[in-house]
Amino acid sequence: MPTDAEIMSLYRSGDTEKAFSALTEAYRERLYWHIRRFTCSHEDTDDLLQDTFVKIWTGLPGFREDARLFTWIYRIATNEALNFLRKKKTRGLIGKEPLENILWKQVDEDPYFNGNALQRELHKAIQTLPPRQKAVFNMRYFDGLSYNDISDILGISPGALKASYHHAYMKIRDRLEKIF
Amino acid sequence: MGHDGHDILAKHGELKEMPYRIPDGYFESLDMRIHERISAEKVRRPLLRRILSKAWPYISAAAAIAVTVTTGILLTGHPGSDTVEKFDYGFYLANDLIPVTDPESIYLSYNNVASDTLSDEDIVNYLIESGIEPEEFTTE
């Protein structure tokens, strides 16, 4: 798997084709799952993932080298996902259906789901969290990112993130333990 | 804690795995599809810039006329009324002299004026672009 330094080195050397391949190879799977946890749908994830890579690639000339490529990329993907949820919530309000219900339905009816009942309930419980808390929970619980990394990505202090994660964790845990 | 004293989120290792399949060959074809989007974006951006640069003089002229008319109305007063304070809010709305940003106006417009021209998608895009949070326009 190419490192961030290798990707940037290829890009700076002008070998854009190799740089692009290295970039997608390093991030496509991670970003796919990162976005998938927000959208609850393969089709929406595919669309957002492509948009995310377009934004990364077209924004790369302006990328400040003092920032870390990893957090910059995750910030773009997270913003895309949060914006997607915002649009979905707006559409849901016009159709009088809460976002939570829409996402639950998607988890229940997902043709690509191949887990057990506990996993399904976990992913439904995550949809009850407010969007940014959802982002914190996902990055910490599934990706195991440090609070400092999440802080760089979301622009929230590590202290506030710890509180947010703890709150989200308790909420999900209590919900699951009521069912199982 | 669960009934057996264990934290369910920590106890079940499978919870950290993603319970979804990915269609066969999905990642293999992804690069090509991203390339296509980047190419489309390269075409779209200059086109948008060209359209905006051509339309700019007209937009400026329309804005100047709007400012002149508004100033004229405010200085001379509304026909049949003595002061600016007596101006009907509906008059502004009907003449589109102030930006329609409050949710009530959007629904008013949707129900009464432009129901055949504004789709839900138009409204959603407008709300998102104008930075209005979904919570701000709930009616209940």
mmCIF file of C-alpha atoms in Angstrom:
data_model
loop_
_atom_site.group_PDB
_atom_site.id
_atom_site.type_symbol
_atom_site.label_atom_id
_atom_site.label_comp_id
_atom_site.label_asym_id
_atom_site.label_seq_id
_atom_site.Cartn_x
_atom_site.Cartn_y
_atom_site.Cartn_z
ATOM 1 C CA MET A 1 0.000 0.000 0.000
ATOM 2 C CA PRO A 2 1.590 3.338 -1.037
ATOM 3 C CA THR A 3 2.313 5.790 1.778
ATOM 4 C CA ASP A 4 1.281 9.461 1.765
ATOM 5 C CA ALA A 5 4.913 10.459 1.214
ATOM 6 C CA GLU A 6 5.156 8.178 -1.833
ATOM 7 C CA ILE A 7 1.909 9.518 -3.282
ATOM 8 C CA MET A 8 3.052 13.130 -2.892
ATOM 9 C CA SER A 9 6.501 12.320 -4.240
ATOM 10 C CA LEU A 10 4.980 10.761 -7.382
ATOM 11 C CA TYR A 11 2.647 13.724 -7.752
ATOM 12 C CA ARG A 12 5.431 16.288 -7.362
ATOM 13 C CA SER A 13 7.628 14.423 -9.848
ATOM 14 C CA GLY A 14 4.921 14.964 -12.472
ATOM 15 C CA ASP A 15 4.053 11.292 -12.832
ATOM 16 C CA THR A 16 0.376 12.027 -12.374
ATOM 17 C CA GLU A 17 -0.861 8.715 -13.684
ATOM 18 C CA LYS A 18 1.131 6.729 -11.140
ATOM 19 C CA ALA A 19 0.284 9.257 -8.416
ATOM 20 C CA PHE A 20 -3.424 8.868 -9.155
ATOM 21 C CA SER A 21 -3.217 5.082 -9.061
ATOM 22 C CA ALA A 22 -1.254 5.203 -5.809
ATOM 23 C CA LEU A 23 -3.773 7.607 -4.294
ATOM 24 C CA THR A 24 -6.793 5.484 -5.146
ATOM 25 C CA GLU A 25 -5.041 2.253 -4.184
ATOM 26 C CA ALA A 26 -4.166 3.664 -0.758
ATOM 27 C CA TYR A 27 -7.524 5.221 0.022
ATOM 28 C CA ARG A 28 -10.352 3.684 -2.014
ATOM 29 C CA GLU A 29 -11.228 0.900 0.389
ATOM 30 C CA ARG A 30 -10.825 2.953 3.569
ATOM 31 C CA LEU A 31 -12.902 5.797 2.184
ATOM 32 C CA TYR A 32 -15.513 3.419 0.789
ATOM 33 C CA TRP A 33 -16.220 2.026 4.267
ATOM 34 C CA HIS A 34 -15.943 5.436 5.897
ATOM 35 C CA ILE A 35 -18.632 6.823 3.578
ATOM 36 C CA ARG A 36 -20.704 3.616 3.615
ATOM 37 C CA ARG A 37 -21.269 3.943 7.369
ATOM 38 C CA PHE A 38 -22.992 7.266 6.745
ATOM 39 C CA THR A 39 -25.005 6.465 3.644
ATOM 40 C CA CYS A 40 -26.166 2.886 4.391
ATOM 41 C CA SER A 41 -26.261 2.234 0.649
ATOM 42 C CA HIS A 42 -23.720 0.948 -1.866
ATOM 43 C CA GLU A 43 -25.064 3.117 -4.697
ATOM 44 C CA ASP A 44 -24.894 6.352 -2.682
ATOM 45 C CA THR A 45 -21.447 5.404 -1.413
ATOM 46 C CA ASP A 46 -20.216 4.768 -4.945
ATOM 47 C CA ASP A 47 -21.456 8.180 -6.046
ATOM 48 C CA LEU A 48 -19.968 10.014 -3.056
ATOM 49 C CA LEU A 49 -16.693 8.112 -3.260
ATOM 50 C CA GLN A 50 -16.201 9.175 -6.869
ATOM 51 C CA ASP A 51 -17.070 12.779 -6.010
ATOM 52 C CA THR A 52 -14.646 12.640 -3.106
ATOM 53 C CA PHE A 53 -11.795 11.462 -5.321
ATOM 54 C CA VAL A 54 -12.603 14.111 -7.921
ATOM 55 C CA LYS A 55 -12.389 16.765 -5.190
ATOM 56 C CA ILE A 56 -9.176 15.311 -3.793
ATOM 57 C CA TRP A 57 -7.533 15.140 -7.206
ATOM 58 C CA THR A 58 -8.635 18.579 -8.384
ATOM 59 C CA GLY A 59 -7.733 20.057 -4.972
ATOM 60 C CA LEU A 60 -4.312 18.420 -4.776
ATOM 61 C CA PRO A 61 -2.453 21.316 -6.480
ATOM 62 C CA GLY A 62 -3.580 23.543 -3.603
ATOM 63 C CA PHE A 63 -2.809 21.023 -0.869
ATOM 64 C CA ARG A 64 -0.568 22.565 1.797
ATOM 65 C CA GLU A 65 2.354 20.285 2.474
ATOM 66 C CA ASP A 66 2.437 21.280 6.141
ATOM 67 C CA ALA A 67 -0.906 19.473 6.575
ATOM 68 C CA ARG A 68 -1.145 15.699 6.556
ATOM 69 C CA LEU A 69 -2.547 14.145 3.393
ATOM 70 C CA PHE A 70 -4.436 11.516 5.388
ATOM 71 C CA THR A 71 -6.406 14.008 7.515
ATOM 72 C CA TRP A 72 -7.002 16.294 4.521
ATOM 73 C CA ILE A 73 -8.463 13.389 2.523
ATOM 74 C CA TYR A 74 -10.600 12.231 5.422
ATOM 75 C CA ARG A 75 -11.883 15.764 5.933
ATOM 76 C CA ILE A 76 -13.032 15.941 2.312
ATOM 77 C CA ALA A 77 -14.722 12.527 2.536
ATOM 78 C CA THR A 78 -16.365 13.345 5.861
ATOM 79 C CA ASN A 79 -17.662 16.677 4.586
ATOM 80 C CA GLU A 80 -19.086 14.959 1.514
ATOM 81 C CA ALA A 81 -20.824 12.419 3.739
ATOM 82 C CA LEU A 82 -22.184 15.030 6.163
ATOM 83 C CA ASN A 83 -23.432 17.138 3.285
ATOM 84 C CA PHE A 84 -25.118 14.076 1.825
ATOM 85 C CA LEU A 85 -26.925 13.464 5.125
ATOM 86 C CA ARG A 86 -27.973 17.099 5.258
ATOM 87 C CA LYS A 87 -29.490 16.872 1.773
ATOM 88 C CA LYS A 88 -31.174 13.617 2.651
ATOM 89 C CA LYS A 89 -32.603 15.104 5.839
ATOM 90 C CA THR A 90 -33.941 18.092 3.920
ATOM 91 C CA ARG A 91 -35.595 15.845 1.350
ATOM 92 C CA GLY A 92 -36.989 13.695 4.156
ATOM 93 C CA LEU A 93 -38.552 16.719 5.840
ATOM 94 C CA ILE A 94 -40.260 17.705 2.617
ATOM 95 C CA GLY A 95 -41.558 14.153 2.300
ATOM 96 C CA LYS A 96 -42.394 14.207 6.063
ATOM 97 C CA GLU A 97 -40.117 11.246 6.762
ATOM 98 C CA PRO A 98 -37.385 11.550 9.402
ATOM 99 C CA LEU A 99 -33.849 10.832 8.210
ATOM 100 C CA GLU A 100 -33.471 8.140 10.857
ATOM 101 C CA ASN A 101 -36.393 6.163 9.372
ATOM 102 C CA ILE A 102 -35.022 6.470 5.852
ATOM 103 C CA LEU A 103 -31.616 5.155 6.931
ATOM 104 C CA TRP A 104 -33.096 2.353 9.049
ATOM 105 C CA LYS A 105 -35.106 1.212 6.063
ATOM 106 C CA GLN A 106 -31.940 1.220 3.967
ATOM 107 C CA VAL A 107 -30.107 -0.905 6.541
ATOM 108 C CA ASP A 108 -33.041 -3.358 6.721
ATOM 109 C CA GLU A 109 -33.425 -3.638 2.965
ATOM 110 C CA ASP A 110 -29.750 -3.517 1.961
ATOM 111 C CA PRO A 111 -29.191 -6.319 -0.577
ATOM 112 C CA TYR A 112 -25.453 -6.342 0.227
ATOM 113 C CA PHE A 113 -25.914 -6.952 3.959
ATOM 114 C CA ASN A 114 -24.303 -10.229 5.048
ATOM 115 C CA GLY A 115 -23.931 -9.853 8.806
ATOM 116 C CA ASN A 116 -25.869 -11.027 11.856
ATOM 117 C CA ALA A 117 -28.765 -9.446 13.772
ATOM 118 C CA LEU A 118 -26.469 -7.727 16.269
ATOM 119 C CA GLN A 119 -24.471 -6.078 13.488
ATOM 120 C CA ARG A 120 -27.685 -4.913 11.828
ATOM 121 C CA GLU A 121 -28.907 -3.354 15.067
ATOM 122 C CA LEU A 122 -25.548 -1.675 15.615
ATOM 123 C CA HIS A 123 -25.732 -0.001 12.211
ATOM 124 C CA LYS A 124 -29.309 1.044 12.871
ATOM 125 C CA ALA A 125 -28.358 2.415 16.290
ATOM 126 C CA ILE A 126 -25.577 4.502 14.714
ATOM 127 C CA GLN A 127 -28.213 6.205 12.564
ATOM 128 C CA THR A 128 -29.858 7.622 15.692
ATOM 129 C CA LEU A 129 -26.771 9.751 16.409
ATOM 130 C CA PRO A 130 -26.514 13.370 15.254
ATOM 131 C CA PRO A 131 -24.317 13.580 12.104
ATOM 132 C CA ARG A 132 -21.092 14.877 13.662
ATOM 133 C CA GLN A 133 -21.368 12.525 16.625
ATOM 134 C CA LYS A 134 -21.861 9.748 14.111
ATOM 135 C CA ALA A 135 -18.633 10.816 12.394
ATOM 136 C CA VAL A 136 -16.760 10.766 15.707
ATOM 137 C CA PHE A 137 -18.135 7.356 16.658
ATOM 138 C CA ASN A 138 -17.371 5.808 13.275
ATOM 139 C CA MET A 139 -13.810 7.092 13.089
ATOM 140 C CA ARG A 140 -13.007 6.075 16.639
ATOM 141 C CA TYR A 141 -14.866 2.774 16.953
ATOM 142 C CA PHE A 142 -14.371 1.275 13.487
ATOM 143 C CA ASP A 143 -11.220 2.972 12.190
ATOM 144 C CA GLY A 144 -9.517 3.297 15.574
ATOM 145 C CA LEU A 145 -8.332 6.834 14.787
ATOM 146 C CA SER A 146 -6.766 8.839 17.602
ATOM 147 C CA TYR A 147 -8.599 11.835 19.043
ATOM 148 C CA ASN A 148 -5.840 14.070 17.649
ATOM 149 C CA ASP A 149 -6.416 12.744 14.125
ATOM 150 C CA ILE A 150 -10.192 13.127 14.445
ATOM 151 C CA SER A 151 -9.608 16.616 15.815
ATOM 152 C CA ASP A 152 -7.621 17.520 12.675
ATOM 153 C CA ILE A 153 -10.332 16.066 10.460
ATOM 154 C CA LEU A 154 -13.363 17.638 12.125
ATOM 155 C CA GLY A 155 -11.790 20.767 13.589
ATOM 156 C CA ILE A 156 -13.118 19.947 17.076
ATOM 157 C CA SER A 157 -10.920 19.894 20.187
ATOM 158 C CA PRO A 158 -9.795 16.448 21.417
ATOM 159 C CA GLY A 159 -11.503 17.087 24.763
ATOM 160 C CA ALA A 160 -14.852 17.749 23.131
ATOM 161 C CA LEU A 161 -14.370 14.676 20.930
ATOM 162 C CA LYS A 162 -13.783 12.443 23.943
ATOM 163 C CA ALA A 163 -17.028 13.617 25.496
ATOM 164 C CA SER A 164 -18.863 13.213 22.205
ATOM 165 C CA TYR A 165 -17.539 9.684 21.680
ATOM 166 C CA HIS A 166 -18.354 8.652 25.240
ATOM 167 C CA HIS A 167 -21.911 9.940 24.853
ATOM 168 C CA ALA A 168 -22.371 8.158 21.512
ATOM 169 C CA TYR A 169 -20.844 4.939 22.825
ATOM 170 C CA MET A 170 -23.150 4.855 25.861
ATOM 171 C CA LYS A 171 -26.203 5.611 23.769
ATOM 172 C CA ILE A 172 -25.472 2.803 21.313
ATOM 173 C CA ARG A 173 -24.411 0.345 23.987
ATOM 174 C CA ASP A 174 -27.578 0.942 26.036
ATOM 175 C CA ARG A 175 -29.732 0.550 22.968
ATOM 176 C CA LEU A 176 -28.106 -2.739 21.965
ATOM 177 C CA GLU A 177 -28.189 -4.116 25.485
ATOM 178 C CA LYS A 178 -31.910 -3.474 25.659
ATOM 179 C CA ILE A 179 -32.408 -5.648 22.592
ATOM 180 C CA PHE A 180 -29.804 -8.419 23.148
ATOM 181 C CA MET B 1 -23.178 -3.336 30.871
ATOM 182 C CA GLY B 2 -25.069 -6.379 29.615
ATOM 183 C CA HIS B 3 -26.735 -8.979 31.773
ATOM 184 C CA ASP B 4 -23.495 -10.964 32.038
ATOM 185 C CA GLY B 5 -21.506 -7.893 33.120
ATOM 186 C CA HIS B 6 -19.780 -7.413 29.724
ATOM 187 C CA ASP B 7 -19.855 -4.382 27.486
ATOM 188 C CA ILE B 8 -21.652 -5.579 24.349
ATOM 189 C CA LEU B 9 -19.684 -3.249 22.053
ATOM 190 C CA ALA B 10 -16.374 -4.528 23.400
ATOM 191 C CA LYS B 11 -17.372 -8.161 23.774
ATOM 192 C CA HIS B 12 -18.443 -8.898 20.202
ATOM 193 C CA GLY B 13 -15.419 -8.552 17.946
ATOM 194 C CA GLU B 14 -17.508 -8.964 14.788
ATOM 195 C CA LEU B 15 -19.186 -5.606 15.462
ATOM 196 C CA LYS B 16 -16.080 -3.796 14.261
ATOM 197 C CA GLU B 17 -16.279 -5.558 10.901
ATOM 198 C CA MET B 18 -18.426 -4.179 8.123
ATOM 199 C CA PRO B 19 -21.360 -6.533 7.478
ATOM 200 C CA TYR B 20 -21.697 -5.704 3.780
ATOM 201 C CA ARG B 21 -20.542 -7.296 0.553
ATOM 202 C CA ILE B 22 -19.040 -5.208 -2.204
ATOM 203 C CA PRO B 23 -20.078 -6.076 -5.794
ATOM 204 C CA ASP B 24 -17.463 -8.141 -7.623
ATOM 205 C CA GLY B 25 -14.873 -6.077 -9.465
ATOM 206 C CA TYR B 26 -16.121 -2.848 -7.944
ATOM 207 C CA PHE B 27 -12.736 -1.417 -6.953
ATOM 208 C CA GLU B 28 -11.086 -2.570 -10.188
ATOM 209 C CA SER B 29 -13.387 -0.383 -12.286
ATOM 210 C CA LEU B 30 -13.452 2.520 -9.840
ATOM 211 C CA ASP B 31 -10.320 4.287 -11.141
ATOM 212 C CA MET B 32 -11.727 4.406 -14.655
ATOM 213 C CA ARG B 33 -15.027 5.882 -13.463
ATOM 214 C CA ILE B 34 -13.254 8.510 -11.362
ATOM 215 C CA HIS B 35 -11.130 9.423 -14.397
ATOM 216 C CA GLU B 36 -14.321 9.911 -16.414
ATOM 217 C CA ARG B 37 -15.760 12.218 -13.746
ATOM 218 C CA ILE B 38 -12.545 14.231 -13.587
ATOM 219 C CA SER B 39 -12.612 14.654 -17.378
ATOM 220 C CA ALA B 40 -16.273 15.719 -17.249
ATOM 221 C CA GLU B 41 -15.430 18.184 -14.462
ATOM 222 C CA LYS B 42 -12.609 19.663 -16.545
ATOM 223 C CA VAL B 43 -15.087 20.348 -19.353
ATOM 224 C CA ARG B 44 -17.846 21.626 -17.053
ATOM 225 C CA ARG B 45 -15.779 24.152 -15.066
ATOM 226 C CA PRO B 46 -14.444 26.307 -17.912
ATOM 227 C CA LEU B 47 -17.893 26.169 -19.533
ATOM 228 C CA LEU B 48 -19.508 27.450 -16.355
ATOM 229 C CA ARG B 49 -16.842 30.135 -16.051
ATOM 230 C CA ARG B 50 -17.423 31.188 -19.690
ATOM 231 C CA ILE B 51 -21.189 31.361 -19.204
ATOM 232 C CA LEU B 52 -20.783 33.407 -16.029
ATOM 233 C CA SER B 53 -18.316 35.804 -17.626
ATOM 234 C CA LYS B 54 -20.691 36.362 -20.555
ATOM 235 C CA ALA B 55 -23.701 36.800 -18.295
ATOM 236 C CA TRP B 56 -21.878 39.085 -15.865
ATOM 237 C CA PRO B 57 -22.654 42.417 -17.635
ATOM 238 C CA TYR B 58 -26.358 41.510 -17.714
ATOM 239 C CA ILE B 59 -26.352 40.477 -14.067
ATOM 240 C CA SER B 60 -24.635 43.751 -13.140
ATOM 241 C CA ALA B 61 -27.117 45.766 -15.195
ATOM 242 C CA ALA B 62 -30.076 43.965 -13.608
ATOM 243 C CA ALA B 63 -28.644 44.560 -10.131
ATOM 244 C CA ALA B 64 -28.092 48.270 -10.881
ATOM 245 C CA ILE B 65 -31.666 48.636 -12.140
ATOM 246 C CA ALA B 66 -33.000 46.823 -9.069
ATOM 247 C CA VAL B 67 -31.062 49.132 -6.750
ATOM 248 C CA THR B 68 -32.209 52.232 -8.656
ATOM 249 C CA VAL B 69 -35.860 51.152 -8.642
ATOM 250 C CA THR B 70 -35.755 50.222 -4.956
ATOM 251 C CA THR B 71 -34.137 53.501 -4.006
ATOM 252 C CA GLY B 72 -36.670 55.404 -6.148
ATOM 253 C CA ILE B 73 -39.617 53.635 -4.531
ATOM 254 C CA LEU B 74 -38.260 54.138 -1.043
ATOM 255 C CA LEU B 75 -37.590 57.847 -1.648
ATOM 256 C CA THR B 76 -40.845 58.691 -3.406
ATOM 257 C CA GLY B 77 -43.110 56.484 -1.329
ATOM 258 C CA HIS B 78 -45.735 53.970 -2.331
ATOM 259 C CA PRO B 79 -48.715 55.339 -4.320
ATOM 260 C CA GLY B 80 -51.572 56.023 -1.953
ATOM 261 C CA SER B 81 -49.487 55.997 1.223
ATOM 262 C CA ASP B 82 -47.587 58.757 2.959
ATOM 263 C CA THR B 83 -44.708 56.960 4.499
ATOM 264 C CA VAL B 84 -42.370 54.129 3.803
ATOM 265 C CA GLU B 85 -43.494 52.463 7.060
ATOM 266 C CA LYS B 86 -46.920 51.884 5.555
ATOM 267 C CA PHE B 87 -45.443 49.710 2.822
ATOM 268 C CA ASP B 88 -47.039 46.343 2.512
ATOM 269 C CA TYR B 89 -44.601 43.464 3.077
ATOM 270 C CA GLY B 90 -46.435 41.565 0.379
ATOM 271 C CA PHE B 91 -45.569 44.309 -2.091
ATOM 272 C CA TYR B 92 -41.873 43.581 -1.612
ATOM 273 C CA LEU B 93 -42.445 39.879 -1.910
ATOM 274 C CA ALA B 94 -44.510 40.186 -5.062
ATOM 275 C CA ASN B 95 -41.914 42.427 -6.647
ATOM 276 C CA ASP B 96 -39.018 40.260 -5.530
ATOM 277 C CA LEU B 97 -37.045 43.220 -4.236
ATOM 278 C CA ILE B 98 -35.796 41.383 -1.205
ATOM 279 C CA PRO B 99 -34.278 37.936 -1.226
ATOM 280 C CA VAL B 100 -36.720 35.247 -0.229
ATOM 281 C CA THR B 101 -34.918 33.478 2.558
ATOM 282 C CA ASP B 102 -37.552 32.816 5.154
ATOM 283 C CA PRO B 103 -39.154 29.377 4.982
ATOM 284 C CA GLU B 104 -42.712 30.751 5.020
ATOM 285 C CA SER B 105 -42.038 32.674 1.855
ATOM 286 C CA ILE B 106 -40.661 29.608 0.190
ATOM 287 C CA TYR B 107 -43.790 27.656 0.991
ATOM 288 C CA LEU B 108 -45.948 30.632 -0.009
ATOM 289 C CA SER B 109 -44.198 30.729 -3.346
ATOM 290 C CA TYR B 110 -44.406 26.962 -3.717
ATOM 291 C CA ASN B 111 -48.140 26.841 -3.009
ATOM 292 C CA ASN B 112 -49.387 29.951 -4.716
ATOM 293 C CA VAL B 113 -47.133 31.055 -7.480
ATOM 294 C CA ALA B 114 -44.714 28.585 -8.885
ATOM 295 C CA SER B 115 -46.056 25.156 -8.094
ATOM 296 C CA ASP B 116 -45.737 24.192 -11.731
ATOM 297 C CA THR B 117 -42.166 25.359 -12.081
ATOM 298 C CA LEU B 118 -40.455 24.513 -8.779
ATOM 299 C CA SER B 119 -39.695 20.910 -7.995
ATOM 300 C CA ASP B 120 -38.875 19.526 -4.550
ATOM 301 C CA GLU B 121 -35.314 19.185 -5.801
ATOM 302 C CA ASP B 122 -35.207 22.938 -6.602
ATOM 303 C CA ILE B 123 -36.392 23.759 -3.109
ATOM 304 C CA VAL B 124 -33.953 21.372 -1.465
ATOM 305 C CA ASN B 125 -31.055 22.770 -3.458
ATOM 306 C CA TYR B 126 -32.107 26.326 -2.652
ATOM 307 C CA LEU B 127 -32.300 25.578 1.083
ATOM 308 C CA ILE B 128 -28.945 23.844 1.079
ATOM 309 C CA GLU B 129 -27.219 26.560 -0.916
ATOM 310 C CA SER B 130 -28.677 29.308 1.256
ATOM 311 C CA GLY B 131 -27.286 27.590 4.364
ATOM 312 C CA ILE B 132 -30.618 27.029 6.056
ATOM 313 C CA GLU B 133 -30.478 24.063 8.406
ATOM 314 C CA PRO B 134 -33.250 21.481 7.932
ATOM 315 C CA GLU B 135 -34.411 22.098 11.514
ATOM 316 C CA GLU B 136 -35.098 25.743 10.699
ATOM 317 C CA PHE B 137 -37.957 25.096 8.338
ATOM 318 C CA THR B 138 -39.856 22.351 10.083
ATOM 319 C CA THR B 139 -43.475 23.332 10.204
ATOM 320 C CA GLU B 140 -44.390 21.333 13.290
#
